Amino acid sequence: MTRRALITGITGQDGSYLAEHLLSQGYQVWGLIRGQANPRKSRVARMMSELSFVDGDLMDQASLVSAVETVQPDEVYNLGAISFVPMSWQQAELVTEINAMGVLRTLEAIRIVSGHNGSRHAGSSGQIRFYQASSSEMFGKAAETPQNENTTFHPRSPYGVAKAYGHFITRNYRESFGMYAVSGILFNHESPRRGAEFVTRKISLGAARIKLGVQEKLHLGNLDAVRDWGFAGDYVRAMHLMLQREEPGDYVVGTGAMHSVRDAVRIAFDHVGLDWQDHVVIDPELVRPAEVEILCADSSRTRAELGWEPTMDFPELMRTMAESDLEHVAREQQYADLLLAGVW
Ligand code: NAP
Ligand code: GDD
């Protein structure tokens, strides 16, 4: 039987990579779409013609019940969230509603449609399996380095606090109701599809624009922050593997290598042939009210139990993103030139 997956957050970076991965594994894949005319739907639909869509919003319980009822999924991946940390200080309540309560609503939708523990029919052993996109941001002011599945959480942003709720409610539904519900504690992962508000893409796009004469300066905040950055395409494989285990469990996913924002800048600017010190401006407005200074994953359990390994290191990731943005900016310029010339 063809397996069916429902993905919330289909229009985001991870949603598109996960859908591609699941389609390549023979799944039928549905993406949850919010809004009456979501402009990002056509972009992801163009990438994958086999993808199906169902309407719904993590703010709306009934819509999630209806989505689960329609799709009858074997696996539900909850990737939907407001994922940009600074926004969580400005709209803390909204971020809590979506990133925390949205997890509870999705778990409840599974229980409402399929019974107490997610079994699809009375007496059936086939449960709907649930994946929650937890985050290394929950470690925040990290109690130890590197961080593993047992490291205490000390979130530093409303985003991190909301993710901690999502993490614990997922574990609680597993323990309370016997649901197959797991969290992947994923460290930062990036790609050419990363939103331009996140620092790696802001840097790769900034370097490309400066190189091609579209922008002069790149404004950044804290260059000393250290992250464990990996490639998003690798991380979605781990999400899928977590739902294939006999026993449900939570796993940390990261590369184990630490780099600073300054390293990211240096690699991207080197790649486009510029000296970053001529172009980067430190903007105190971009420094966060409470910073997460250092994150680094100890993924030894994930590697041993899931057989997961990352395929791309950080320098290669930054160079790939910078190269992709050089092409992207050059295409935008060509388009603008054609518009000016009246060709389009
Ligand atoms: P992203 O690119 O920002 O995508 C977020 C997705 O959430 C979008 O598809 C967005 O859809 C959707 N969404 C927002 N509000 C929603 C709502 N009310 N109802 C339904 N969907 C909603 O994020 P990402 O990088 O792919 O990350 C995926 C998940 O992993 C997120 O939960 C994030 O917090 C978590 N995470 C990410 C990382 C990372 O480094 N990327 C690390 C750890 C955890 P619209 O098109 O409707 O806005
Ligand atoms: N965005 C941004 N913009 N960050 C900057 C800038 C800037 O101009 N300058 C310095 N930084 C620093 C931030 O202060 C932070 O320490 C680091 O760069 C990374 O910022 P982001 O790329 O915005 O990612 P994040 O670590 O806050 O959050 C991402 O990773 C989490 C996992 O740890 C997001 O994807 C979250 O959704 C995810 O949970």
CSV table of N, CA and C in Angstrom, one decimal, residues 71-125:
chain,number,residue,atom,x,y,z
A,71,VAL,N,-7.0,13.5,4.4
A,71,VAL,CA,-5.7,12.8,3.9
A,71,VAL,C,-5.6,11.4,4.4
A,72,GLN,N,-6.2,11.1,5.6
A,72,GLN,CA,-6.0,9.8,6.2
A,72,GLN,C,-4.5,9.4,6.2
A,73,PRO,N,-3.7,10.2,6.8
A,73,PRO,CA,-2.2,10.0,6.6
A,73,PRO,C,-1.7,8.8,7.5
A,74,ASP,N,-0.6,8.2,7.0
A,74,ASP,CA,0.2,7.3,7.9
A,74,ASP,C,1.1,8.1,8.8
A,75,GLU,N,1.6,9.2,8.2
A,75,GLU,CA,2.6,10.0,8.9
A,75,GLU,C,2.2,11.5,8.8
A,76,VAL,N,2.3,12.2,10.0
A,76,VAL,CA,2.1,13.7,10.0
A,76,VAL,C,3.4,14.4,10.4
A,77,TYR,N,3.9,15.3,9.6
A,77,TYR,CA,5.1,16.1,10.0
A,77,TYR,C,4.6,17.5,10.2
A,78,ASN,N,4.8,17.9,11.5
A,78,ASN,CA,4.4,19.3,11.8
A,78,ASN,C,5.6,20.2,11.7
A,79,LEU,N,5.8,20.8,10.5
A,79,LEU,CA,6.9,21.8,10.3
A,79,LEU,C,6.4,23.2,10.3
A,80,GLY,N,5.1,23.4,10.4
A,80,GLY,CA,4.6,24.8,10.3
A,80,GLY,C,4.9,25.5,11.6
A,81,ALA,N,5.3,26.8,11.4
A,81,ALA,CA,5.7,27.6,12.6
A,81,ALA,C,6.1,29.0,12.1
A,82,ILE,N,6.0,30.0,13.0
A,82,ILE,CA,6.8,31.2,12.7
A,82,ILE,C,8.2,30.9,13.2
A,83,SER,N,9.1,30.9,12.3
A,83,SER,CA,10.4,30.3,12.6
A,83,SER,C,11.5,31.3,12.8
A,84,PHE,N,11.2,32.6,12.5
A,84,PHE,CA,12.2,33.7,12.7
A,84,PHE,C,12.2,34.2,14.1
A,85,VAL,N,13.3,33.9,14.8
A,85,VAL,CA,13.3,34.1,16.3
A,85,VAL,C,13.0,35.6,16.6
A,86,PRO,N,13.6,36.6,16.0
A,86,PRO,CA,13.4,38.0,16.4
A,86,PRO,C,11.9,38.4,16.4
A,87,MET,N,11.1,37.8,15.5
A,87,MET,CA,9.7,38.1,15.4
A,87,MET,C,9.0,37.7,16.7
A,88,SER,N,9.6,36.7,17.4
A,88,SER,CA,8.9,36.2,18.6
A,88,SER,C,8.9,37.2,19.8
A,89,TRP,N,9.8,38.2,19.7
A,89,TRP,CA,9.7,39.3,20.8
A,89,TRP,C,8.7,40.3,20.4
A,90,GLN,N,8.4,40.4,19.1
A,90,GLN,CA,7.5,41.5,18.7
A,90,GLN,C,6.0,40.9,18.7
A,91,GLN,N,5.9,39.6,18.4
A,91,GLN,CA,4.5,39.0,18.4
A,91,GLN,C,4.5,37.7,19.1
A,92,ALA,N,4.8,37.9,20.4
A,92,ALA,CA,5.0,36.7,21.3
A,92,ALA,C,3.7,35.8,21.4
A,93,GLU,N,2.6,36.5,21.4
A,93,GLU,CA,1.3,35.8,21.6
A,93,GLU,C,1.0,34.9,20.3
A,94,LEU,N,1.2,35.6,19.2
A,94,LEU,CA,1.0,34.9,17.9
A,94,LEU,C,1.9,33.7,17.7
A,95,VAL,N,3.2,33.9,18.1
A,95,VAL,CA,4.2,32.8,18.0
A,95,VAL,C,3.8,31.7,18.9
A,96,THR,N,3.3,32.0,20.1
A,96,THR,CA,2.9,31.0,21.0
A,96,THR,C,1.7,30.2,20.5
A,97,GLU,N,0.8,30.9,19.9
A,97,GLU,CA,-0.4,30.3,19.4
A,97,GLU,C,-0.1,29.3,18.3
A,98,ILE,N,0.8,29.7,17.4
A,98,ILE,CA,1.1,28.8,16.3
A,98,ILE,C,2.2,27.7,16.7
A,99,ASN,N,3.2,28.2,17.3
A,99,ASN,CA,4.4,27.2,17.6
A,99,ASN,C,4.1,26.3,18.7
A,100,ALA,N,3.3,26.7,19.7
A,100,ALA,CA,3.0,25.9,20.9
A,100,ALA,C,1.6,25.3,20.7
A,101,MET,N,0.6,26.1,20.7
A,101,MET,CA,-0.8,25.6,20.7
A,101,MET,C,-1.0,24.8,19.4
A,102,GLY,N,-0.4,25.2,18.3
A,102,GLY,CA,-0.5,24.5,17.0
A,102,GLY,C,-0.1,23.1,17.1
A,103,VAL,N,0.9,22.8,18.0
A,103,VAL,CA,1.3,21.4,18.1
A,103,VAL,C,0.2,20.6,18.8
A,104,LEU,N,-0.3,21.2,19.9
A,104,LEU,CA,-1.4,20.6,20.7
A,104,LEU,C,-2.6,20.3,19.7
A,105,ARG,N,-2.9,21.3,18.9
A,105,ARG,CA,-4.1,21.2,18.0
A,105,ARG,C,-3.8,20.0,17.0
A,106,THR,N,-2.6,19.9,16.5
A,106,THR,CA,-2.4,18.8,15.5
A,106,THR,C,-2.4,17.5,16.2
A,107,LEU,N,-1.9,17.4,17.4
A,107,LEU,CA,-2.0,16.1,18.1
A,107,LEU,C,-3.5,15.7,18.4
A,108,GLU,N,-4.2,16.8,18.8
A,108,GLU,CA,-5.7,16.5,19.0
A,108,GLU,C,-6.4,16.1,17.8
A,109,ALA,N,-6.0,16.7,16.6
A,109,ALA,CA,-6.7,16.4,15.4
A,109,ALA,C,-6.5,14.9,15.1
A,110,ILE,N,-5.3,14.4,15.3
A,110,ILE,CA,-5.0,13.0,15.1
A,110,ILE,C,-5.8,12.1,16.0
A,111,ARG,N,-5.9,12.5,17.3
A,111,ARG,CA,-6.7,11.7,18.2
A,111,ARG,C,-8.2,11.8,17.9
A,112,ILE,N,-8.7,12.9,17.5
A,112,ILE,CA,-10.1,13.1,17.2
A,112,ILE,C,-10.5,12.2,16.0
A,113,VAL,N,-9.6,12.2,14.9
A,113,VAL,CA,-9.9,11.5,13.7
A,113,VAL,C,-9.7,10.0,13.9
A,114,SER,N,-8.7,9.6,14.7
A,114,SER,CA,-8.3,8.2,14.6
A,114,SER,C,-8.3,7.5,16.0
A,115,GLY,N,-8.8,8.2,17.0
A,115,GLY,CA,-9.0,7.5,18.3
A,115,GLY,C,-7.9,7.8,19.2
A,116,HIS,N,-8.1,7.4,20.5
A,116,HIS,CA,-7.3,7.6,21.6
A,116,HIS,C,-5.8,7.7,21.3
A,117,ASN,N,-5.2,6.7,20.7
A,117,ASN,CA,-3.7,6.7,20.6
A,117,ASN,C,-3.2,6.8,19.1
A,118,GLY,N,-4.1,7.3,18.3
A,118,GLY,CA,-3.8,7.5,16.9
A,118,GLY,C,-4.0,6.3,16.0
A,119,SER,N,-4.6,5.2,16.6
A,119,SER,CA,-4.8,4.0,15.7
A,119,SER,C,-6.0,4.4,14.8
A,120,ARG,N,-5.9,3.9,13.5
A,120,ARG,CA,-6.9,4.3,12.6
A,120,ARG,C,-8.2,3.6,12.7
A,121,HIS,N,-8.2,2.4,13.1
A,121,HIS,CA,-9.5,1.7,13.3
A,121,HIS,C,-9.4,1.0,14.7
A,122,ALA,N,-10.6,0.7,15.3
A,122,ALA,CA,-10.6,0.0,16.6
A,122,ALA,C,-9.9,-1.3,16.3
A,123,GLY,N,-8.9,-1.6,17.2
A,123,GLY,CA,-8.2,-2.9,17.1
A,123,GLY,C,-7.1,-2.9,16.1
A,124,SER,N,-6.9,-1.7,15.3
A,124,SER,CA,-5.8,-1.7,14.3
A,124,SER,C,-4.5,-1.3,15.0
A,125,SER,N,-3.4,-1.9,14.6
A,125,SER,CA,-2.1,-1.6,15.2
A,125,SER,C,-1.5,-0.5,14.4
